Amino acid sequence: MIYVSISGRLGNQMFQYAFARKLQKANPSETLIFNFDEVHRDKYVSGFFNENQLEYFNTIGTEKQDALNYSILQYIVLKVFKRFYPYAGDFLKKNKYERKWLPVMEFFGLYFLSIGYHPFRLKKPWWVKNIIVKGSFECDRYFDNCQKELREHFKPKSPLHKYNRELLEKIRSSNSVAISIRRGDFVDDEKIKSTYFVCDKKYYEDAIDLMKEKINNPVFILFSNDIEWAKENIKIEGCECFYESGKDEVWETMRLMSSCKHFIISNSTLHWWAQFLSDNERKTVIAPSRWYNLDFKSDIYQKNWILLPVSVDRK
C-alpha cells in the first residue's frame, strides 16, 4: 500500500496527488490510499474552508480514504523523529532537520519532506509493507513521467458556467495572458505575510510591461481572490483587459486560468498549476524572483520561466 497524507488547498493537494501517481506508476501492484485528516482538521484557515478539492476533478482513487497505516517499526522511528523536531523554528530549520533524517526515514518507507526536492526511492523496498507519504512535493521532478495523464486527471468534472462562455472564448481566441494575483491571507495574516508576500504592485506593473514587449496584441485576463483590489490598482493601458468574477469555484477558476496562453503568476501553487496545465507549448511565464521572503531557493521554479525582482530584491 501507498498511503498519502493530503493537506492544504487545491494547489497543494495537486502536488501531493501528482507525486502519488508517480509512486504508483513505479509500483503498479500497490493500492493508493489517500488520507485527508489534515485537511479536515484545518477546515477553516485564514478565511478559507479547506476540503478535498481533488474530488472536483477527474482524479483517480481519491475516494479511497483511510487512516495512515504505520508498521510498528515506522511508528517507533516516527516517534523519535517527532521527539526532537524543531516545532518552534522557522521552516528552514525544520527543513534542515528533515533532510538530516531523510536516509533513516526513507529506509523505513517514511517519505516525509515539508519543502524542496529529494530523489526518493520509487520502488517500494521488499522490507517495507507500506510507504507513507507526507509533504509538499512542490517540484515538477516529482512527477516528470506523469505529465500527460495529470493533464487529464486535472480536468474539472463539472461543465463550464454559462456566464463564463464569452470569457473562455476570448481566452481561447486571443493571445491571452493570465495575471494571477493572490492576496487574502498573504496580506491579512501577519505570520503568512512575513513569509509569502513578495508580489507587490510594481512586480505586476513590470511583468505587464515585459509581456507587452514579448507578445503581439496581448489580451490580459485578471484572476484574484481580491478582484476589486486588482481592478483599482492594476492599470493596463493600450490592451484589452478582462476580469474573472472572483466568485467562481476553484475548479472553474482553474479551467479559465489554464486555458490562457501566457502567464504572469504570483508565488501561489494554484497559479503554478494553471500555467503547468496550459496546452500552449510556447507559453511565456513570468514569475517572482523569490517564492518566499527568506534566503531559500525554491525547487518549484521551472525551466524557461522569466523571473522578475520583487520588493525584497529591489532594496
PDB file of C-alpha atoms in Angstrom, residues 10-11 14 57 154-156 223 244 248-260 263 269-278:
ATOM      1  CA  LEU A  10      -6.119  22.759  -4.262  1.00  0.00           C
ATOM      2  CA  GLY A  11      -2.623  23.710  -5.448  1.00  0.00           C
ATOM      3  CA  MET A  14      -2.406  18.640  -6.691  1.00  0.00           C
ATOM      4  CA  PHE A  57     -11.565  16.918 -10.951  1.00  0.00           C
ATOM      5  CA  PHE A 154      -6.955  17.691 -13.500  1.00  0.00           C
ATOM      6  CA  LYS A 155      -9.816  18.493 -15.855  1.00  0.00           C
ATOM      7  CA  PRO A 156     -12.928  19.631 -13.942  1.00  0.00           C
ATOM      8  CA  PHE A 223      -7.715  36.498 -11.633  1.00  0.00           C
ATOM      9  CA  GLU A 244     -12.844  36.902 -13.781  1.00  0.00           C
ATOM     10  CA  ASP A 248     -16.111  31.206  -9.239  1.00  0.00           C
ATOM     11  CA  GLU A 249     -15.472  27.845  -7.638  1.00  0.00           C
ATOM     12  CA  VAL A 250     -11.826  26.842  -7.614  1.00  0.00           C
ATOM     13  CA  TRP A 251     -12.332  24.255 -10.376  1.00  0.00           C
ATOM     14  CA  GLU A 252     -13.878  26.895 -12.656  1.00  0.00           C
ATOM     15  CA  THR A 253     -11.065  29.330 -11.936  1.00  0.00           C
ATOM     16  CA  MET A 254      -8.518  26.630 -12.750  1.00  0.00           C
ATOM     17  CA  ARG A 255     -10.271  25.859 -16.056  1.00  0.00           C
ATOM     18  CA  LEU A 256     -10.246  29.517 -17.115  1.00  0.00           C
ATOM     19  CA  MET A 257      -6.688  30.261 -15.974  1.00  0.00           C
ATOM     20  CA  SER A 258      -5.166  27.145 -17.516  1.00  0.00           C
ATOM     21  CA  SER A 259      -6.871  27.916 -20.839  1.00  0.00           C
ATOM     22  CA  CYS A 260      -4.765  31.080 -21.183  1.00  0.00           C
ATOM     23  CA  PHE A 263       1.073  33.746 -17.593  1.00  0.00           C
ATOM     24  CA  THR A 269       0.710  26.759  -6.025  1.00  0.00           C
ATOM     25  CA  LEU A 270      -2.727  27.304  -7.595  1.00  0.00           C
ATOM     26  CA  HIS A 271      -1.211  29.667 -10.139  1.00  0.00           C
ATOM     27  CA  TRP A 272       1.707  27.281 -10.701  1.00  0.00           C
ATOM     28  CA  TRP A 273      -0.711  24.543 -11.748  1.00  0.00           C
ATOM     29  CA  ALA A 274      -2.648  26.888 -14.034  1.00  0.00           C
ATOM     30  CA  GLN A 275       0.444  27.562 -16.147  1.00  0.00           C
ATOM     31  CA  PHE A 276       1.522  23.913 -15.990  1.00  0.00           C
ATOM     32  CA  LEU A 277      -1.824  22.682 -17.325  1.00  0.00           C
ATOM     33  CA  SER A 278      -1.804  25.099 -20.265  1.00  0.00           C
TER      34      SER A 278
END
